Amino acid sequence: MLNISSYKSIPCRTLKRNRVVVAAANRPLVKICGVTNPEDAALASNFGANFIGMIMWQKAKRAVNPETAKLIVQNAHKNGAKVVGVFVSEEAQTMMNLAREVGLDYIQLHGDKSRASLPDISGDFKVIYVTSFDGEGVCRTPIPDLDLVSKSRGSQSAVDFFLADGLQGGSGVSFDWRQFQVPDSTKSYPWILAGGLNPTNVSEAARLVKPYAVDVSSGVCGPDGLKKDPIKVSSFIEQIRLLSLGNA
């Protein structure tokens, strides 16, 4: 099994075989995604979430419009959290324009059209590149030539993070963490683990994979599938706080 060690404030660098990134922290960071309103952004970031994610693709059930997005950004930033905008089928210029308008810290590429736009996204923008893994933990998303992408973007690295999700992102369906293997060309990059995480399984997933960060959306939602459940959000973050992954 490939372990992906977490770290906080040091550059990525490749280690010996079967290791990816130096560990400088003993627990992953937390991303609460699918936030639909400013109140949930304030709640999650106040509990200690490091990243707040919101869906900018207007066909999604958890989509937010630009005005709501600005309020979410304001509340997240008040508590020191970074904000991620998730895009599915937009072109590079559209994503960059919207990122500037609402104040996004990261552009998350989720969908073939958005991923294909990566070389055209300026290096001024931080990027999370979403990949899909099947039930056996095998990546099914093609990875571009990262050196060429870096040159095209005028950036030191092609992306800031890779994100591992299930085949149906946002569905709450996980994959086999024990068999999880990242593509060889991405081993010097930090990874965010998503896909079916919730307060009851995030500890096990983090211990097995040792990601840079963990990402949850439906796993901390209330009955309507939209608003976040304060108890679930608090519990999810507390489970991460209790972790001590170490560097092994």
PDB file of N, CA, C and O in Angstrom, residues 53-91:
ATOM      1  N   GLY A  53     -15.144  24.502   0.911  1.00  0.00           N
ATOM      2  CA  GLY A  53     -15.387  24.309  -0.518  1.00  0.00           C
ATOM      3  C   GLY A  53     -16.823  24.621  -0.884  1.00  0.00           C
ATOM      4  O   GLY A  53     -17.751  24.326  -0.127  1.00  0.00           O
ATOM      5  N   MET A  54     -16.999  25.234  -2.049  1.00  0.00           N
ATOM      6  CA  MET A  54     -18.359  25.512  -2.533  1.00  0.00           C
ATOM      7  C   MET A  54     -18.425  25.218  -4.023  1.00  0.00           C
ATOM      8  O   MET A  54     -17.443  25.354  -4.747  1.00  0.00           O
ATOM      9  N   ILE A  55     -19.592  24.794  -4.464  1.00  0.00           N
ATOM     10  CA  ILE A  55     -19.783  24.348  -5.841  1.00  0.00           C
ATOM     11  C   ILE A  55     -20.180  25.538  -6.716  1.00  0.00           C
ATOM     12  O   ILE A  55     -21.216  26.168  -6.492  1.00  0.00           O
ATOM     13  N   MET A  56     -19.351  25.825  -7.717  1.00  0.00           N
ATOM     14  CA  MET A  56     -19.624  26.943  -8.618  1.00  0.00           C
ATOM     15  C   MET A  56     -20.339  26.499  -9.891  1.00  0.00           C
ATOM     16  O   MET A  56     -20.704  27.329 -10.723  1.00  0.00           O
ATOM     17  N   TRP A  57     -20.511  25.200 -10.059  1.00  0.00           N
ATOM     18  CA  TRP A  57     -21.223  24.641 -11.223  1.00  0.00           C
ATOM     19  C   TRP A  57     -22.716  24.719 -10.943  1.00  0.00           C
ATOM     20  O   TRP A  57     -23.227  24.052 -10.046  1.00  0.00           O
ATOM     21  N   GLN A  58     -23.426  25.531 -11.702  1.00  0.00           N
ATOM     22  CA  GLN A  58     -24.804  25.877 -11.361  1.00  0.00           C
ATOM     23  C   GLN A  58     -25.812  24.750 -11.555  1.00  0.00           C
ATOM     24  O   GLN A  58     -26.961  24.865 -11.119  1.00  0.00           O
ATOM     25  N   LYS A  59     -25.405  23.631 -12.159  1.00  0.00           N
ATOM     26  CA  LYS A  59     -26.322  22.504 -12.317  1.00  0.00           C
ATOM     27  C   LYS A  59     -26.323  21.584 -11.098  1.00  0.00           C
ATOM     28  O   LYS A  59     -27.158  20.674 -11.012  1.00  0.00           O
ATOM     29  N   ALA A  60     -25.411  21.812 -10.186  1.00  0.00           N
ATOM     30  CA  ALA A  60     -25.318  20.953  -9.002  1.00  0.00           C
ATOM     31  C   ALA A  60     -26.359  21.357  -7.961  1.00  0.00           C
ATOM     32  O   ALA A  60     -26.730  22.527  -7.845  1.00  0.00           O
ATOM     33  N   LYS A  61     -26.806  20.390  -7.155  1.00  0.00           N
ATOM     34  CA  LYS A  61     -27.834  20.692  -6.152  1.00  0.00           C
ATOM     35  C   LYS A  61     -27.283  21.581  -5.037  1.00  0.00           C
ATOM     36  O   LYS A  61     -28.051  22.270  -4.364  1.00  0.00           O
ATOM     37  N   ARG A  62     -25.974  21.562  -4.833  1.00  0.00           N
ATOM     38  CA  ARG A  62     -25.368  22.398  -3.795  1.00  0.00           C
ATOM     39  C   ARG A  62     -24.684  23.638  -4.380  1.00  0.00           C
ATOM     40  O   ARG A  62     -23.842  24.247  -3.728  1.00  0.00           O
ATOM     41  N   ALA A  63     -25.058  24.022  -5.582  1.00  0.00           N
ATOM     42  CA  ALA A  63     -24.428  25.175  -6.227  1.00  0.00           C
ATOM     43  C   ALA A  63     -24.738  26.473  -5.491  1.00  0.00           C
ATOM     44  O   ALA A  63     -25.805  26.622  -4.881  1.00  0.00           O
ATOM     45  N   VAL A  64     -23.801  27.415  -5.558  1.00  0.00           N
ATOM     46  CA  VAL A  64     -24.018  28.749  -5.000  1.00  0.00           C
ATOM     47  C   VAL A  64     -23.796  29.782  -6.095  1.00  0.00           C
ATOM     48  O   VAL A  64     -22.987  29.587  -6.997  1.00  0.00           O
ATOM     49  N   ASN A  65     -24.528  30.891  -6.014  1.00  0.00           N
ATOM     50  CA  ASN A  65     -24.338  31.968  -6.981  1.00  0.00           C
ATOM     51  C   ASN A  65     -23.216  32.885  -6.496  1.00  0.00           C
ATOM     52  O   ASN A  65     -22.772  32.794  -5.346  1.00  0.00           O
ATOM     53  N   PRO A  66     -22.728  33.776  -7.358  1.00  0.00           N
ATOM     54  CA  PRO A  66     -21.594  34.626  -6.978  1.00  0.00           C
ATOM     55  C   PRO A  66     -21.828  35.466  -5.732  1.00  0.00           C
ATOM     56  O   PRO A  66     -20.897  35.661  -4.931  1.00  0.00           O
ATOM     57  N   GLU A  67     -23.033  35.973  -5.536  1.00  0.00           N
ATOM     58  CA  GLU A  67     -23.291  36.809  -4.364  1.00  0.00           C
ATOM     59  C   GLU A  67     -23.201  36.001  -3.074  1.00  0.00           C
ATOM     60  O   GLU A  67     -22.621  36.445  -2.081  1.00  0.00           O
ATOM     61  N   THR A  68     -23.779  34.797  -3.086  1.00  0.00           N
ATOM     62  CA  THR A  68     -23.668  33.930  -1.912  1.00  0.00           C
ATOM     63  C   THR A  68     -22.216  33.506  -1.707  1.00  0.00           C
ATOM     64  O   THR A  68     -21.732  33.427  -0.565  1.00  0.00           O
ATOM     65  N   ALA A  69     -21.526  33.250  -2.806  1.00  0.00           N
ATOM     66  CA  ALA A  69     -20.115  32.843  -2.727  1.00  0.00           C
ATOM     67  C   ALA A  69     -19.272  33.904  -2.020  1.00  0.00           C
ATOM     68  O   ALA A  69     -18.398  33.583  -1.212  1.00  0.00           O
ATOM     69  N   LYS A  70     -19.529  35.168  -2.314  1.00  0.00           N
ATOM     70  CA  LYS A  70     -18.772  36.249  -1.678  1.00  0.00           C
ATOM     71  C   LYS A  70     -18.980  36.251  -0.162  1.00  0.00           C
ATOM     72  O   LYS A  70     -18.041  36.477   0.607  1.00  0.00           O
ATOM     73  N   LEU A  71     -20.207  35.997   0.272  1.00  0.00           N
ATOM     74  CA  LEU A  71     -20.499  35.961   1.701  1.00  0.00           C
ATOM     75  C   LEU A  71     -19.839  34.764   2.375  1.00  0.00           C
ATOM     76  O   LEU A  71     -19.356  34.850   3.511  1.00  0.00           O
ATOM     77  N   ILE A  72     -19.820  33.635   1.665  1.00  0.00           N
ATOM     78  CA  ILE A  72     -19.140  32.448   2.186  1.00  0.00           C
ATOM     79  C   ILE A  72     -17.649  32.728   2.350  1.00  0.00           C
ATOM     80  O   ILE A  72     -17.041  32.375   3.369  1.00  0.00           O
ATOM     81  N   VAL A  73     -17.059  33.372   1.355  1.00  0.00           N
ATOM     82  CA  VAL A  73     -15.636  33.725   1.423  1.00  0.00           C
ATOM     83  C   VAL A  73     -15.366  34.626   2.624  1.00  0.00           C
ATOM     84  O   VAL A  73     -14.404  34.411   3.381  1.00  0.00           O
ATOM     85  N   GLN A  74     -16.193  35.612   2.815  1.00  0.00           N
ATOM     86  CA  GLN A  74     -16.002  36.543   3.934  1.00  0.00           C
ATOM     87  C   GLN A  74     -16.015  35.820   5.274  1.00  0.00           C
ATOM     88  O   GLN A  74     -15.144  36.038   6.133  1.00  0.00           O
ATOM     89  N   ASN A  75     -16.999  34.953   5.478  1.00  0.00           N
ATOM     90  CA  ASN A  75     -17.105  34.253   6.754  1.00  0.00           C
ATOM     91  C   ASN A  75     -15.967  33.262   6.966  1.00  0.00           C
ATOM     92  O   ASN A  75     -15.457  33.117   8.078  1.00  0.00           O
ATOM     93  N   ALA A  76     -15.563  32.582   5.895  1.00  0.00           N
ATOM     94  CA  ALA A  76     -14.457  31.627   6.019  1.00  0.00           C
ATOM     95  C   ALA A  76     -13.156  32.349   6.344  1.00  0.00           C
ATOM     96  O   ALA A  76     -12.391  31.930   7.224  1.00  0.00           O
ATOM     97  N   HIS A  77     -12.898  33.448   5.648  1.00  0.00           N
ATOM     98  CA  HIS A  77     -11.658  34.193   5.856  1.00  0.00           C
ATOM     99  C   HIS A  77     -11.582  34.802   7.255  1.00  0.00           C
ATOM    100  O   HIS A  77     -10.493  34.934   7.818  1.00  0.00           O
ATOM    101  N   LYS A  78     -12.724  35.151   7.826  1.00  0.00           N
ATOM    102  CA  LYS A  78     -12.726  35.714   9.185  1.00  0.00           C
ATOM    103  C   LYS A  78     -12.120  34.738  10.189  1.00  0.00           C
ATOM    104  O   LYS A  78     -11.501  35.150  11.174  1.00  0.00           O
ATOM    105  N   ASN A  79     -12.306  33.444   9.931  1.00  0.00           N
ATOM    106  CA  ASN A  79     -11.799  32.416  10.836  1.00  0.00           C
ATOM    107  C   ASN A  79     -10.525  31.756  10.321  1.00  0.00           C
ATOM    108  O   ASN A  79     -10.107  30.709  10.836  1.00  0.00           O
ATOM    109  N   GLY A  80      -9.919  32.353   9.294  1.00  0.00           N
ATOM    110  CA  GLY A  80      -8.632  31.867   8.815  1.00  0.00           C
ATOM    111  C   GLY A  80      -8.666  30.704   7.854  1.00  0.00           C
ATOM    112  O   GLY A  80      -7.624  30.112   7.550  1.00  0.00           O
ATOM    113  N   ALA A  81      -9.853  30.328   7.353  1.00  0.00           N
ATOM    114  CA  ALA A  81      -9.950  29.220   6.405  1.00  0.00           C
ATOM    115  C   ALA A  81      -9.783  29.716   4.976  1.00  0.00           C
ATOM    116  O   ALA A  81     -10.154  30.850   4.639  1.00  0.00           O
ATOM    117  N   LYS A  82      -9.213  28.867   4.125  1.00  0.00           N
ATOM    118  CA  LYS A  82      -9.099  29.144   2.702  1.00  0.00           C
ATOM    119  C   LYS A  82     -10.361  28.643   2.003  1.00  0.00           C
ATOM    120  O   LYS A  82     -11.010  27.698   2.457  1.00  0.00           O
ATOM    121  N   VAL A  83     -10.696  29.270   0.876  1.00  0.00           N
ATOM    122  CA  VAL A  83     -11.935  28.915   0.172  1.00  0.00           C
ATOM    123  C   VAL A  83     -11.626  28.339  -1.199  1.00  0.00           C
ATOM    124  O   VAL A  83     -10.822  28.888  -1.964  1.00  0.00           O
ATOM    125  N   VAL A  84     -12.293  27.234  -1.491  1.00  0.00           N
ATOM    126  CA  VAL A  84     -12.114  26.499  -2.739  1.00  0.00           C
ATOM    127  C   VAL A  84     -13.397  26.573  -3.554  1.00  0.00           C
ATOM    128  O   VAL A  84     -14.482  26.293  -3.033  1.00  0.00           O
ATOM    129  N   GLY A  85     -13.278  26.948  -4.821  1.00  0.00           N
ATOM    130  CA  GLY A  85     -14.415  26.926  -5.728  1.00  0.00           C
ATOM    131  C   GLY A  85     -14.321  25.719  -6.632  1.00  0.00           C
ATOM    132  O   GLY A  85     -13.297  25.514  -7.297  1.00  0.00           O
ATOM    133  N   VAL A  86     -15.367  24.890  -6.667  1.00  0.00           N
ATOM    134  CA  VAL A  86     -15.370  23.662  -7.463  1.00  0.00           C
ATOM    135  C   VAL A  86     -16.037  23.935  -8.807  1.00  0.00           C
ATOM    136  O   VAL A  86     -17.188  24.383  -8.867  1.00  0.00           O
ATOM    137  N   PHE A  87     -15.305  23.642  -9.880  1.00  0.00           N
ATOM    138  CA  PHE A  87     -15.798  23.863 -11.237  1.00  0.00           C
ATOM    139  C   PHE A  87     -15.846  22.527 -11.988  1.00  0.00           C
ATOM    140  O   PHE A  87     -14.981  21.672 -11.803  1.00  0.00           O
ATOM    141  N   VAL A  88     -16.853  22.370 -12.848  1.00  0.00           N
ATOM    142  CA  VAL A  88     -17.043  21.101 -13.539  1.00  0.00           C
ATOM    143  C   VAL A  88     -16.855  21.213 -15.051  1.00  0.00           C
ATOM    144  O   VAL A  88     -16.153  20.400 -15.647  1.00  0.00           O
ATOM    145  N   SER A  89     -17.455  22.183 -15.686  1.00  0.00           N
ATOM    146  CA  SER A  89     -17.414  22.218 -17.148  1.00  0.00           C
ATOM    147  C   SER A  89     -17.117  23.610 -17.694  1.00  0.00           C
ATOM    148  O   SER A  89     -17.532  23.952 -18.801  1.00  0.00           O
ATOM    149  N   GLU A  90     -16.386  24.408 -16.918  1.00  0.00           N
ATOM    150  CA  GLU A  90     -16.096  25.771 -17.346  1.00  0.00           C
ATOM    151  C   GLU A  90     -14.723  25.867 -18.012  1.00  0.00           C
ATOM    152  O   GLU A  90     -13.829  25.051 -17.770  1.00  0.00           O
ATOM    153  N   GLU A  91     -14.569  26.884 -18.842  1.00  0.00           N
ATOM    154  CA  GLU A  91     -13.280  27.162 -19.468  1.00  0.00           C
ATOM    155  C   GLU A  91     -12.409  27.972 -18.522  1.00  0.00           C
ATOM    156  O   GLU A  91     -12.887  28.573 -17.558  1.00  0.00           O
TER     157      GLU A  91
END
